[in-house]
CSV table of C-alpha atoms in Angstrom, one decimal:
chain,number,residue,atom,x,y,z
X,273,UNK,CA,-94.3,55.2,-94.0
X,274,UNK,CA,-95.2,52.6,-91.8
X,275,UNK,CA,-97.7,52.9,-89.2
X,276,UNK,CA,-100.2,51.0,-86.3
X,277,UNK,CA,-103.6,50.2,-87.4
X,278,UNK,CA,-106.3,49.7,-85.4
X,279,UNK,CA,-110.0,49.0,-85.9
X,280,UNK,CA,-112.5,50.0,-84.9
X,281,UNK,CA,-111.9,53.6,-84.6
X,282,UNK,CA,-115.3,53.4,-82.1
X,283,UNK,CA,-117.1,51.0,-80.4
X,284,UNK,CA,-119.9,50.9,-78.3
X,285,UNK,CA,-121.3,48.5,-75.8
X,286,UNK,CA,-123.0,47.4,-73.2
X,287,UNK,CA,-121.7,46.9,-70.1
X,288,UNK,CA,-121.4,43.0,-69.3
X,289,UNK,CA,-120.6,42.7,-72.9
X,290,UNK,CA,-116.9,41.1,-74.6
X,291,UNK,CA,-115.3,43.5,-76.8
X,292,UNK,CA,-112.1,42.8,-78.8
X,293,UNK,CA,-109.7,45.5,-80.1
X,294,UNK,CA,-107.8,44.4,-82.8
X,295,UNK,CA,-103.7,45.9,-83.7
X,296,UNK,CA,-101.8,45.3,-86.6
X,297,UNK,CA,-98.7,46.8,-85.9
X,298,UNK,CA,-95.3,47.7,-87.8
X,299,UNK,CA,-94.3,44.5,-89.6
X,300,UNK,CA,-90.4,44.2,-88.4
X,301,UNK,CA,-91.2,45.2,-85.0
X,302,UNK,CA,-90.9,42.7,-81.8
X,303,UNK,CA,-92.8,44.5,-79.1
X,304,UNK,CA,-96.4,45.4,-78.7
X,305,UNK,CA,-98.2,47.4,-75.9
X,306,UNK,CA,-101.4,48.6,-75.0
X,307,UNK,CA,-102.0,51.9,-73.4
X,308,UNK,CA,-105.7,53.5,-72.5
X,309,UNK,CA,-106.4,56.9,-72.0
X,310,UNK,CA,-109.6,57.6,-70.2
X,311,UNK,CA,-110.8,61.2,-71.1
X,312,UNK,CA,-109.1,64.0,-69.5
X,313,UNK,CA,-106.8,61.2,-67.9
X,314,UNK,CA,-103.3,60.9,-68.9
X,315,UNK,CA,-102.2,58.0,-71.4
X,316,UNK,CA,-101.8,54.7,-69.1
X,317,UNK,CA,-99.6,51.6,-69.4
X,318,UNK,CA,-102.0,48.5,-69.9
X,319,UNK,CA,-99.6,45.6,-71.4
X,320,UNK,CA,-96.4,44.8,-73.3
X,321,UNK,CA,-96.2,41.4,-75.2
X,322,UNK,CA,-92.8,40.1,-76.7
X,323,UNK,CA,-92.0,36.7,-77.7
X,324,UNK,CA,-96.2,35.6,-77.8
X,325,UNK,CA,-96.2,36.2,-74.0
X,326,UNK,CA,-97.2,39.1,-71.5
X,327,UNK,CA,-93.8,40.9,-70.8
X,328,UNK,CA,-94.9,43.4,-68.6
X,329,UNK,CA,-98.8,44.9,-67.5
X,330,UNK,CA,-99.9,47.6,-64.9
X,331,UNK,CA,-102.3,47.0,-61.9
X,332,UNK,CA,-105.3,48.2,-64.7
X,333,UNK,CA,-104.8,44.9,-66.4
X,334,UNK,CA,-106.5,42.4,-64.1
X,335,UNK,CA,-108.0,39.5,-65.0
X,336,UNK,CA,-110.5,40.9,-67.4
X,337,UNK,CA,-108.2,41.6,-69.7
X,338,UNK,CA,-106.1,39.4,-72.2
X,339,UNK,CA,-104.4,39.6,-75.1
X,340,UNK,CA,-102.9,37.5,-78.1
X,341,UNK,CA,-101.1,38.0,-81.1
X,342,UNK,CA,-103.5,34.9,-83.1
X,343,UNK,CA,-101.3,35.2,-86.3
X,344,UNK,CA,-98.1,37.1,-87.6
X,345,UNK,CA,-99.6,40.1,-88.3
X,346,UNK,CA,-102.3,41.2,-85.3
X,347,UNK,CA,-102.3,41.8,-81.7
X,348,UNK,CA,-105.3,42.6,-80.0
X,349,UNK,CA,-106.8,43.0,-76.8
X,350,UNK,CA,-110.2,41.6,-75.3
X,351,UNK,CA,-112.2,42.7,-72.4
X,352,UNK,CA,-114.1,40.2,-71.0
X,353,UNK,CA,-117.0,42.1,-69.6
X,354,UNK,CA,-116.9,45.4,-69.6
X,355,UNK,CA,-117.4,47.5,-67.2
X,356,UNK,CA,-118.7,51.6,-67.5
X,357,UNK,CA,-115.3,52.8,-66.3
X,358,UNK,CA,-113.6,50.5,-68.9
X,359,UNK,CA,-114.6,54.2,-71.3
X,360,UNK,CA,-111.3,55.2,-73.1
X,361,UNK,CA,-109.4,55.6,-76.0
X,362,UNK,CA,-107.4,52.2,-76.6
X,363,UNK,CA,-103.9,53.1,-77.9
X,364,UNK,CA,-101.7,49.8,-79.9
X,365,UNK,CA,-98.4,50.9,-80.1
X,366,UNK,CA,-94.9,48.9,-81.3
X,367,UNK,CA,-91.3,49.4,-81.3
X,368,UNK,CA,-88.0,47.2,-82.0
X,369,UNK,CA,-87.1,47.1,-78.4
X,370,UNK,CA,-87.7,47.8,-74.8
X,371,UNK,CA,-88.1,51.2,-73.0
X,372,UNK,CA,-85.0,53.3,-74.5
X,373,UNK,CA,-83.9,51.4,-77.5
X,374,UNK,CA,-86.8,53.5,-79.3
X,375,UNK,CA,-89.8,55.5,-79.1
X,376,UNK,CA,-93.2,53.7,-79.2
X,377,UNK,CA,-95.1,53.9,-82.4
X,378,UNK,CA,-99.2,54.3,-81.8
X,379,UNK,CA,-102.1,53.4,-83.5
X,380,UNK,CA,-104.4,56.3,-83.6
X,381,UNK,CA,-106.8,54.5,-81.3
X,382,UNK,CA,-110.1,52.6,-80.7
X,383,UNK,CA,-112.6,54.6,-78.7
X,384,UNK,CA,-114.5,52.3,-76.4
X,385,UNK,CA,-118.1,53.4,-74.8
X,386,UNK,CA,-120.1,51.6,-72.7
X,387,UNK,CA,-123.4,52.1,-71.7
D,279,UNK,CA,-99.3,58.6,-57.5
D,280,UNK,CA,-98.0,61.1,-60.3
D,281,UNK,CA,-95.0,60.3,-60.8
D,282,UNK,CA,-94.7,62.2,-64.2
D,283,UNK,CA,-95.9,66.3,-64.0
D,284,UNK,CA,-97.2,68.2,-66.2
D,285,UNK,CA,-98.3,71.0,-64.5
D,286,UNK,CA,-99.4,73.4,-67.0
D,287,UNK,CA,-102.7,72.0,-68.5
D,288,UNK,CA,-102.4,74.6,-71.3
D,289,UNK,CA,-99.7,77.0,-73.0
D,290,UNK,CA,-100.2,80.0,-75.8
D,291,UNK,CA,-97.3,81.7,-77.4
D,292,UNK,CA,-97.6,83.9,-80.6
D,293,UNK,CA,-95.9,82.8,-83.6
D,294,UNK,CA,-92.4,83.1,-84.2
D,295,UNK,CA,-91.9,82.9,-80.0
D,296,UNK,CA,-90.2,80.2,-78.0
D,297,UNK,CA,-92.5,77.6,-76.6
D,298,UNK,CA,-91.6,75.7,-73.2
D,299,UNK,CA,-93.1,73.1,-72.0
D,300,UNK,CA,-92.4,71.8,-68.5
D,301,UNK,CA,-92.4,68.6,-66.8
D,302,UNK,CA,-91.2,67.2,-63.3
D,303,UNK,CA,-90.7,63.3,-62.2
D,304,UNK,CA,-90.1,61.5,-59.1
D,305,UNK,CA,-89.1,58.2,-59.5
D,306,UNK,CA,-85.2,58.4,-59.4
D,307,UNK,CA,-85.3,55.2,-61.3
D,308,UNK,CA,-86.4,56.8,-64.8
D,309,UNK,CA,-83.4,57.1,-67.1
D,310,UNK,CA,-85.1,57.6,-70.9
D,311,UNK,CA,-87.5,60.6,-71.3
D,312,UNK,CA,-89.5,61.2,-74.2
D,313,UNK,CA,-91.7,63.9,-76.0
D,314,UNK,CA,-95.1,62.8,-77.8
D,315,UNK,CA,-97.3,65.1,-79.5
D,316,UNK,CA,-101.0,64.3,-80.0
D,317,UNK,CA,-103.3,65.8,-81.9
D,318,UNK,CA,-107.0,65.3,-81.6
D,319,UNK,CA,-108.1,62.0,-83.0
D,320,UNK,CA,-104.9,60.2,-83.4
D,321,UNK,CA,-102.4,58.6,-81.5
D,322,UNK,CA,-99.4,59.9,-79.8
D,323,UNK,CA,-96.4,61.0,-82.3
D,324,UNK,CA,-92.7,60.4,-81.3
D,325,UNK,CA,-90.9,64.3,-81.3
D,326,UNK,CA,-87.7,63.6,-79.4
D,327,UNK,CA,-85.8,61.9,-76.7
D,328,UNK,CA,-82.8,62.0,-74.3
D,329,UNK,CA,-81.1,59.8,-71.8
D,330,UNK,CA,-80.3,60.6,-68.3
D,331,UNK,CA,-76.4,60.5,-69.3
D,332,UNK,CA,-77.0,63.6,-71.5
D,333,UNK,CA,-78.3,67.3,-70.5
D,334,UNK,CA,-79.3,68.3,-73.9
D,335,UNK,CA,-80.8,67.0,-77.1
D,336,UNK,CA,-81.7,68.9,-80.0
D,337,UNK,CA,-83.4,68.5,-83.3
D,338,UNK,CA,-84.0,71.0,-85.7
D,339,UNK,CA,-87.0,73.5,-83.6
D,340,UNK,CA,-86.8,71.0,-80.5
D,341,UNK,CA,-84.5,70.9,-77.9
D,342,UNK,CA,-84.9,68.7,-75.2
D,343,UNK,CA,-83.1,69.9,-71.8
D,344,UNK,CA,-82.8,67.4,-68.2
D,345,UNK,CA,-82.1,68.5,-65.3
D,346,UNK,CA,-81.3,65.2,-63.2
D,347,UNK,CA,-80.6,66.9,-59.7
D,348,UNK,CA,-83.8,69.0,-60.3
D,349,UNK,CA,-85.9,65.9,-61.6
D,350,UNK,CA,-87.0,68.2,-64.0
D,351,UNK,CA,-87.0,68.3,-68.1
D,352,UNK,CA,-88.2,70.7,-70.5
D,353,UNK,CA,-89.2,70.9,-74.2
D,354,UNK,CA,-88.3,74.1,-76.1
D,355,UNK,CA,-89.9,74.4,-79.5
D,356,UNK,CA,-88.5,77.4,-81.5
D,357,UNK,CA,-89.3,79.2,-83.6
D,358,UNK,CA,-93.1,78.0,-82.4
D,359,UNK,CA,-95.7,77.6,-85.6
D,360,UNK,CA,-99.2,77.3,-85.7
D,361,UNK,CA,-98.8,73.9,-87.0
D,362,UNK,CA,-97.1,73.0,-83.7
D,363,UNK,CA,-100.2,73.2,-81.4
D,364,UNK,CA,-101.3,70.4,-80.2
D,365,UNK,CA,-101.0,68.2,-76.4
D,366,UNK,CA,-97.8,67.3,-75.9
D,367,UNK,CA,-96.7,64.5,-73.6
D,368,UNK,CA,-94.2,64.1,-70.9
D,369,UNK,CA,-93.1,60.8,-71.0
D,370,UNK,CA,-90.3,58.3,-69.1
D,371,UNK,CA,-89.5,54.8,-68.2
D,372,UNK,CA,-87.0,53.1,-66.4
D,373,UNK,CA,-84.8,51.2,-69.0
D,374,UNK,CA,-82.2,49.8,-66.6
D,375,UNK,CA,-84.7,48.7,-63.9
D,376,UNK,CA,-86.1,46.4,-67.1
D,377,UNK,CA,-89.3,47.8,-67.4
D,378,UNK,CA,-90.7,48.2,-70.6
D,379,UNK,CA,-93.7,50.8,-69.8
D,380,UNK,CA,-93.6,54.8,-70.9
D,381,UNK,CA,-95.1,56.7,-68.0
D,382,UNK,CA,-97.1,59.5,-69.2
D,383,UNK,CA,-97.5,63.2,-67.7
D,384,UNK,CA,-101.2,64.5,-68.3
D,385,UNK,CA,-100.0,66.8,-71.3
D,386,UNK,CA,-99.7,70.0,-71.8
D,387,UNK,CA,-102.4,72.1,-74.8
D,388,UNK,CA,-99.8,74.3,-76.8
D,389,UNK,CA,-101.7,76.9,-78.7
D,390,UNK,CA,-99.7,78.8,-81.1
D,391,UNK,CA,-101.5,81.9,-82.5
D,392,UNK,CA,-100.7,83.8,-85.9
């Protein structure tokens, strides 16, 4: 069955540092999201990216974040310097469509510490 | 600002029993609901779904109810299995309003025991 990769499954930095998260999601699918959950938090909308271009992102993503989907096949997300409270599982997800037309498909996560 | 609920941080049944998980929203503007079950280390799983213009959705142990005047939905899982517990996630987003984000409730820890 088809699923979300995502690597690293952990990463840890120091704050100040870039980190890059990298997706491959579900070949056929046209929308890809990012969603963070920091622990004990409930999942949160980061992103969604359809068409090579931010469709939608929450007031989390400011301007430290980006993303880009470089070549057919990954999507990923880069912090430019991180920040302690930046701590979370990362969660790629994708889907054919927006909202209702299907449920999101996850990745099982990239854990992100920083020191 | 909360606008999913899940107000039970935790649920235990026994085997066998019906399991009911609750959750409330706010925002009127949510029209597509969704289930996800986690277990730990992995991502969210897709169980079920149900529009605002239904009241019921069902599949195999899971039924899905929504109550729109109540803003309320719940998730019945019967009969429950051990194999079953895990968080499970309140989810919903506003399809018709364009957006394309889930809004997640906290979760709820179902623990079924033998």
């Amino acid at each position: 069955e088809p699923e979300v990769t995502q690597t690293p499954s952990h990463q840890v930095t120091q704050m100040g540092q870039e980190v890059i998260l990298r997706c491959v999601p579900i070949s056929n699918h046209l929308y890809f999201y990012w969603y963070r959950q920091i622990l004990g938090q409930k999942v949160e909308f980061l992103v969604s990216f359809y068409n090579n271009e931010i469709s939608e992102k929450s007031e989390i993503f400011d301007d430290q974040f980006s993303v880009e989907r470089p070549d057919g096949s990954n999507f990923t997300l880069k912090i430019r310097s991180t920040k302690l409270e930046d701590s979370a599982m990362y969660f790629c997800a994708s889907n054919f469509g927006t909202g209702g037309w299907g449920e999101l498909f996850f990745g099982e996560g990239s854990r992100l510490t920083v020191l | 600002d909360q606008q999913v609920k899940q107000n039970s941080p935790s649920l235990s049944v026994q085997e066998g029993r019906i399991s009911i998980l609750n959750c409330d929203y706010t925002n009127s503007m949510f029209d597509y609901f969704l289930w996800y079950k986690k277990y730990p280390a992995e991502g969210p799983t897709f169980l079920i779904s149900i529009s605002s213009i239904k009241d019921k959705n069902e599949d195999g142990r899971f039924t899905v109810f929504l109550n729109k005047s109540a803003k309320h939905l719940s998730l019945h899982i019967v009969p429950s299995q051990p194999g079953d517990s895990a968080v499970y996630f309140c989810a919903a987003s506003a399809t018709q309003g364009g957006s394309e984000k889930l809004v997640f409730g906290k979760g709820t820890k179902l623990t079924v025991n033998p």
